[in-house]
């Protein structure tokens, strides 16, 4: 099955003898002994199984684990490491998982944050106890690009795990496992859900090995699992993922090019632009550049906030990946210690008509 076909047919587990075309939602928390492999819904349920089979197929992995949020999924990887392990992580990454590493695992794990687009810096950060390379590409919110193949080679030398947060690219455009990653992570809240109404996370593994067994224990025993209804909704949303991503990318490209030529814009970050420093690597590992564009408004925080306040179609809200366009000044959300520029706005480009979006941006920026 090709990607579009599998997203429609794989996540649809029909357990009902009446043979509905769409899978039923199984709300039961418990299952009769002896009837099948399901026993208790924290361990498994039909809707979660459908979702996990679908996630594994989309990312070309051997197995998948669904979580109740992207943060729970990422944190499960850190929880599965032996105490005292060292992580090499990007200096620009989703701040919630950065916080997980430094707050939740302070005194338990060691972390070094480096510019992962600079291979020499990554090499310098490696320690004898480095067990995990955490990659996020494109990164949040600066859209930095990391060469997954090159980091994979370093991880193999070190006998460490390479995990990749693939939330921005989605498997429509990038398969980290094909590029050498061992584990792929997603915030399903974003493009998988696609309508800003589901919280979820996912891990997909290249192979079932002792580390993955540990991750599955964190999922089952830790219990940060999604409810059947959320699993059902995710399977449903993913059926249109390929087409939504094509639309998001087309629209983001149009907006990025518009912003690039605007007098009141200082800088545009979009990996699809030839001027983006990671463009060539992005083009070598992605088949599309995604729907997130960041840009710096000329001036400071105040000027950026003014632009946001004038927009009609772009809701000033956090999160991304929905059909509706969102905009936010990331530094305001990330707090006082952030390195994100104060005048940077991150846009999650939605599926509205691009002429409406461009007119709206024009009146706000002019
Ligand atoms: C949102 C996000 C997360 C965290 O996911 P939640 O579902 O909000 O817990 C992790 N990584 C990236 C890149 C994200 O955008």
Coordinates of C-alpha atoms and ligand atoms in Angstrom, one line a residue:
X1 CA 0.0 0.0 0.0
X2 CA 1.2 3.5 -0.8
X3 CA 1.1 6.2 1.9
X4 CA -2.3 7.7 1.0
X5 CA -3.9 4.3 0.8
X6 CA -2.5 3.0 4.1
X7 CA -3.6 6.1 6.0
X8 CA -7.1 5.3 4.9
X9 CA -7.2 1.5 5.2
X10 CA -4.7 0.7 8.0
X11 CA -6.1 2.5 11.0
X12 CA -9.5 0.9 10.7
X13 CA -9.8 -2.2 12.9
X14 CA -13.2 -3.8 12.4
X15 CA -14.0 -5.8 15.4
X16 CA -17.8 -5.8 14.9
X17 CA -19.5 -8.8 13.2
X18 CA -21.9 -6.5 11.5
X19 CA -19.0 -5.3 9.4
X20 CA -19.3 -1.5 9.6
X21 CA -17.1 0.2 7.0
X22 CA -15.7 2.5 9.8
X23 CA -14.3 1.0 12.9
X24 CA -16.4 1.0 16.1
X25 CA -15.3 2.9 19.2
X26 CA -14.7 0.4 22.0
X27 CA -15.2 2.2 25.3
X28 CA -15.1 -0.9 27.5
X29 CA -12.2 -0.6 29.9
X30 CA -12.0 -4.4 30.3
X31 CA -12.3 -7.5 28.1
X32 CA -13.4 -11.1 29.0
X33 CA -10.5 -13.4 29.8
X34 CA -9.7 -15.9 27.1
X35 CA -11.5 -14.0 24.3
X36 CA -8.3 -12.4 22.7
X37 CA -5.2 -10.5 23.4
X38 CA -7.0 -7.5 25.0
X39 CA -7.4 -7.5 28.8
X40 CA -7.5 -4.0 30.3
X41 CA -7.6 -0.7 28.4
X42 CA -4.5 0.8 29.9
X43 CA -2.5 -2.1 28.4
X44 CA -4.4 -2.1 25.1
X45 CA -7.7 -1.6 23.4
X46 CA -8.9 -2.1 19.8
X47 CA -8.9 1.6 18.9
X48 CA -5.4 2.1 20.3
X49 CA -4.2 -1.0 18.4
X50 CA -5.6 0.4 15.2
X51 CA -3.8 3.7 15.8
X52 CA -0.5 2.1 16.8
X53 CA -0.5 -0.3 13.7
X54 CA -1.2 2.8 11.6
X55 CA 1.6 4.9 13.2
X56 CA 4.1 2.0 12.7
X57 CA 3.1 1.6 9.1
X58 CA 3.3 5.4 8.4
X59 CA 6.8 5.7 9.8
X60 CA 8.0 2.3 8.4
X61 CA 8.7 1.0 12.0
X62 CA 8.4 -2.4 13.6
X63 CA 6.1 -1.1 16.4
X64 CA 4.5 2.0 17.8
X65 CA 3.3 3.3 21.2
X66 CA 0.5 5.9 21.6
X67 CA 0.6 8.3 24.5
X68 CA -1.8 10.9 25.9
X69 CA 0.4 13.8 24.8
X70 CA 3.5 14.5 22.8
X71 CA 5.3 15.4 26.0
X72 CA 4.4 12.0 27.6
X73 CA 5.8 10.3 24.5
X74 CA 9.1 12.2 24.5
X75 CA 9.4 11.9 28.3
X76 CA 8.9 8.1 28.0
X77 CA 12.1 7.9 26.0
X78 CA 14.0 9.7 28.7
X79 CA 12.4 7.5 31.4
X80 CA 13.6 4.4 29.6
X81 CA 17.2 5.5 29.8
X82 CA 19.5 4.3 32.6
X83 CA 20.1 6.9 35.3
X84 CA 23.4 8.7 34.7
X85 CA 23.0 8.6 30.9
X86 CA 23.9 11.6 28.8
X87 CA 21.7 13.1 26.1
X88 CA 22.9 15.3 23.3
X89 CA 20.0 17.6 22.4
X90 CA 19.4 20.6 20.1
X91 CA 19.7 24.2 21.3
X92 CA 16.5 25.0 19.4
X93 CA 13.8 22.4 20.3
X94 CA 10.2 22.2 21.6
X95 CA 10.5 24.0 25.0
X96 CA 8.2 21.5 26.8
X97 CA 10.6 18.6 26.1
X98 CA 13.6 20.8 26.9
X99 CA 11.9 21.4 30.2
X100 CA 11.2 17.7 30.7
X101 CA 15.0 17.0 30.3
X102 CA 16.2 19.8 32.6
X103 CA 13.4 19.9 35.2
X104 CA 12.1 16.4 35.5
X105 CA 15.4 14.6 35.0
X106 CA 17.7 17.0 36.9
X107 CA 20.2 14.9 38.8
X108 CA 19.0 11.8 37.0
X109 CA 20.2 12.4 33.4
X110 CA 22.8 14.7 31.9
X111 CA 22.1 16.8 28.9
X112 CA 24.1 19.0 26.6
X113 CA 22.3 21.4 24.3
X114 CA 24.1 22.1 21.0
X115 CA 23.5 23.5 17.6
X116 CA 22.8 20.2 15.8
X117 CA 23.2 21.8 12.4
X118 CA 26.9 22.1 13.3
X119 CA 28.4 18.6 13.3
X120 CA 31.6 19.6 15.0
X121 CA 29.7 20.9 18.0
X122 CA 27.7 17.7 18.2
X123 CA 31.0 15.7 18.2
X124 CA 32.5 17.8 20.9
X125 CA 29.4 17.3 23.1
X126 CA 29.7 13.4 23.1
X127 CA 30.7 11.8 26.4
X128 CA 31.5 8.2 27.2
X129 CA 28.0 7.9 28.8
X130 CA 26.1 9.5 25.8
X131 CA 23.2 7.1 25.2
X132 CA 20.7 9.3 23.3
X133 CA 20.9 11.8 20.5
X134 CA 17.7 13.8 20.4
X135 CA 16.9 15.4 17.1
X136 CA 14.1 17.8 16.1
X137 CA 14.1 18.7 12.4
X138 CA 12.7 21.1 11.3
X139 CA 13.0 22.6 14.8
X140 CA 10.6 24.7 16.8
X141 CA 10.5 27.6 16.4
X142 CA 13.6 28.5 14.3
X143 CA 13.1 25.8 11.6
X144 CA 16.7 24.7 12.0
X145 CA 17.6 21.6 9.9
X146 CA 19.6 18.7 11.3
X147 CA 21.2 16.2 9.0
X148 CA 19.6 12.9 10.3
X149 CA 21.9 10.7 8.3
X150 CA 25.1 12.3 9.8
X151 CA 23.8 12.2 13.4
X152 CA 22.8 8.6 12.8
X153 CA 26.4 7.7 11.9
X154 CA 27.7 9.4 15.1
X155 CA 25.0 7.6 17.2
X156 CA 26.0 4.2 15.7
X157 CA 29.7 4.9 16.5
X158 CA 28.7 5.7 20.1
X159 CA 26.2 2.7 20.3
X160 CA 23.7 5.3 21.3
X161 CA 20.0 5.7 20.3
X162 CA 18.9 8.3 17.8
X163 CA 15.4 9.6 18.4
X164 CA 13.8 12.2 16.1
X165 CA 10.9 14.5 16.9
X166 CA 9.2 14.4 13.4
X167 CA 6.2 16.5 14.4
X168 CA 6.8 19.4 11.9
X169 CA 7.7 17.2 8.9
X170 CA 5.3 14.3 9.4
X171 CA 5.8 11.0 7.6
X172 CA 4.2 12.6 4.6
X173 CA 7.5 14.4 4.0
X174 CA 10.2 12.7 6.1
X175 CA 10.8 9.2 7.4
X176 CA 13.6 9.4 10.0
X177 CA 13.8 5.6 10.2
X178 CA 14.8 5.5 6.5
X179 CA 17.5 8.1 7.4
X180 CA 18.9 6.1 10.3
X181 CA 16.8 7.0 13.3
X182 CA 16.0 4.3 15.9
X183 CA 12.9 6.0 17.4
X184 CA 10.5 8.6 15.9
X185 CA 8.4 10.8 18.1
X186 CA 5.3 12.8 17.3
X187 CA 3.0 15.2 19.0
X188 CA -0.2 13.9 17.5
X189 CA -1.9 17.0 18.8
X190 CA -0.5 18.8 15.7
X191 CA -0.8 17.6 12.1
X192 CA -2.0 14.1 12.9
X193 CA -5.0 15.5 14.7
X194 CA -5.1 18.4 12.3
X195 CA -8.1 20.2 13.7
X196 CA -6.8 21.5 17.1
X197 CA -9.2 19.2 19.1
X198 CA -7.1 16.2 20.1
X199 CA -4.1 15.9 22.5
X200 CA -1.8 13.0 21.8
X201 CA 1.7 11.7 21.3
X202 CA 3.4 8.8 19.6
X203 CA 6.6 6.8 19.5
X204 CA 7.6 4.5 16.6
X205 CA 10.6 2.1 16.8
X206 CA 12.7 0.8 14.0
X207 CA 13.1 -2.5 15.8
X208 CA 11.7 -4.3 18.8
X209 CA 14.7 -4.4 21.2
X210 CA 15.3 -4.2 25.0
X211 CA 15.2 -0.4 24.9
X212 CA 11.8 -0.5 23.2
X213 CA 10.5 -3.1 25.7
X214 CA 11.4 -0.6 28.4
X215 CA 9.5 2.2 26.6
X216 CA 6.5 -0.1 26.3
X217 CA 6.7 -0.7 30.1
X218 CA 6.7 3.1 30.7
X219 CA 3.6 3.3 28.5
X220 CA 1.7 0.5 30.1
X221 CA 2.8 0.9 33.7
X222 CA 3.3 4.7 33.7
X223 CA -0.2 4.8 32.1
X224 CA -0.1 8.0 30.1
X225 CA -2.2 6.4 27.4
X226 CA -4.8 7.9 25.1
X227 CA -8.5 7.1 25.6
X228 CA -10.3 5.0 22.9
X229 CA -12.2 8.1 21.6
X230 CA -9.0 10.0 21.0
X231 CA -7.4 7.0 19.2
X232 CA -10.5 6.8 17.0
X233 CA -10.4 10.5 16.2
X234 CA -6.7 10.3 15.4
X235 CA -7.2 7.4 13.0
X236 CA -10.0 9.4 11.4
X237 CA -7.9 12.6 11.0
X238 CA -4.9 10.8 9.6
X239 CA -7.0 9.6 6.7
X240 CA -6.6 13.1 5.3
X241 CA -3.1 13.8 6.5
X242 CA -1.3 13.5 3.1
X243 CA -3.7 15.9 1.5
X244 CA -3.7 18.4 4.4
X245 CA 0.1 18.4 4.4
X246 CA 0.3 19.1 0.6
X247 CA -2.1 22.1 1.2
X248 CA -0.1 23.3 4.3
X249 CA 3.1 23.2 2.4
X250 CA 1.7 25.0 -0.7
X251 CA 0.3 27.7 1.5
X252 CA 3.4 28.1 3.7
X253 CA 5.6 28.5 0.6
X254 CA 3.3 31.3 -0.7
X255 CA 3.4 33.1 2.7
X256 CA 7.1 32.7 3.1
X257 CA 7.9 34.2 -0.3
X258 CA 5.5 37.1 0.4
X259 CA 7.1 37.8 3.8
X260 CA 10.6 37.5 2.4
X261 CA 9.8 40.6 0.2
X262 CA 8.1 42.7 2.8
X263 CA 9.8 45.8 3.9
X264 CA 8.7 45.5 7.5
X265 CA 10.0 41.9 7.9
X266 CA 13.6 41.5 9.1
X267 CA 14.1 37.8 8.4
X268 CA 12.1 34.7 7.3
X269 CA 12.7 31.1 8.5
X270 CA 11.3 28.5 6.2
X271 CA 13.3 25.5 5.0
X272 CA 11.8 25.6 1.6
X273 CA 13.5 29.0 0.9
X274 CA 16.8 28.7 -1.0
X275 CA 18.1 31.4 1.4
X276 CA 17.5 29.1 4.4
X277 CA 20.9 27.7 5.6
X278 CA 19.5 24.2 6.0
X279 CA 17.7 24.2 2.6
X280 CA 20.0 21.7 0.8
X281 CA 19.9 19.2 3.7
X282 CA 16.2 19.6 4.0
X283 CA 15.8 19.0 0.3
X284 CA 17.9 15.8 0.7
X285 CA 15.8 14.3 3.5
X286 CA 12.3 15.8 3.1
X287 CA 10.0 15.6 0.1
X288 CA 8.1 18.7 1.3
X289 CA 8.9 21.6 3.7
X290 CA 5.9 21.7 5.9
X291 CA 3.4 24.3 7.0
X292 CA 5.4 26.3 9.7
X293 CA 6.9 29.7 8.9
X294 CA 8.7 31.9 11.4
X295 CA 9.6 35.5 10.8
X296 CA 11.1 38.5 12.6
X297 CA 9.2 41.7 12.4
X298 CA 11.3 44.9 12.1
X299 CA 11.5 46.4 15.6
X300 CA 11.0 44.5 18.8
X301 CA 8.4 42.6 20.9
X302 CA 6.1 45.6 20.7
X303 CA 6.0 45.8 16.9
X304 CA 5.6 42.1 16.7
X305 CA 2.7 42.1 19.1
X306 CA 1.1 45.0 17.2
X307 CA 1.1 42.9 14.0
X308 CA -0.5 39.9 15.8
X309 CA -3.2 42.2 17.3
X310 CA -4.2 43.4 13.8
X311 CA -4.7 40.0 12.2
X312 CA -8.2 38.7 11.6
X313 CA -7.7 35.1 10.3
X314 CA -4.6 34.1 12.3
X315 CA -5.7 33.3 15.9
X316 CA -3.1 34.4 18.5
X317 CA -2.8 31.0 20.1
X318 CA -0.2 28.4 20.8
X319 CA 0.0 25.0 19.1
X320 CA 0.1 24.3 15.3
X321 CA -0.9 21.8 12.6
X322 CA -4.6 22.6 12.5
X323 CA -6.6 23.6 9.4
X324 CA -6.9 27.1 10.9
X325 CA -4.0 29.5 10.8
X326 CA -2.4 30.4 14.1
X327 CA 0.3 32.9 15.1
X328 CA 2.2 33.5 18.2
X329 CA 5.2 35.4 19.6
X330 CA 7.1 32.4 20.9
X331 CA 9.5 34.3 23.2
X332 CA 6.4 35.4 25.2
X333 CA 5.3 31.8 25.6
X334 CA 8.7 30.3 26.3
X335 CA 9.4 32.6 29.2
X336 CA 12.3 34.8 30.4
X337 CA 15.1 32.3 29.8
X338 CA 14.3 31.8 26.1
X339 CA 16.9 32.4 23.4
X340 CA 14.2 32.9 20.8
X341 CA 14.3 36.4 19.4
X342 CA 11.7 38.7 21.0
X343 CA 10.4 39.9 17.6
X344 CA 9.9 36.4 16.2
X345 CA 6.4 35.3 15.2
X346 CA 5.7 31.6 14.4
X347 CA 2.9 31.0 12.0
X348 CA 1.1 27.7 11.6
X349 CA -0.2 28.2 8.1
X350 CA -3.7 26.8 7.7
X351 CA -5.8 25.7 4.8
X352 CA -7.8 28.9 4.4
X353 CA -7.6 30.5 0.9
X354 CA -4.1 32.0 0.5
X355 CA -5.5 35.3 -0.9
X356 CA -7.4 35.8 2.3
X357 CA -4.3 35.0 4.3
X358 CA -2.1 37.3 2.2
X359 CA -4.6 40.2 2.4
X360 CA -4.8 39.8 6.1
X361 CA -1.0 39.8 6.5
X362 CA -0.7 42.8 4.2
X363 CA -3.0 45.0 6.2
X364 CA -1.4 44.0 9.5
X365 CA 2.2 44.5 8.3
X366 CA 1.7 47.7 6.3
Ligands
LIG1 C1 3.6 20.3 20.6 C2 5.0 19.7 20.4 C3 5.4 18.8 21.3 C4 4.7 18.4 22.6 O1 3.4 17.8 22.3 P1 2.1 17.9 23.3 O2 1.1 17.1 22.5 O3 1.8 19.4 23.3 O4 2.5 17.3 24.6 C5 6.6 18.2 21.1 N1 7.4 18.5 20.0 C6 7.0 19.4 19.1 C7 7.8 19.7 17.9 C8 5.7 20.0 19.3 O5 5.4 21.0 18.4

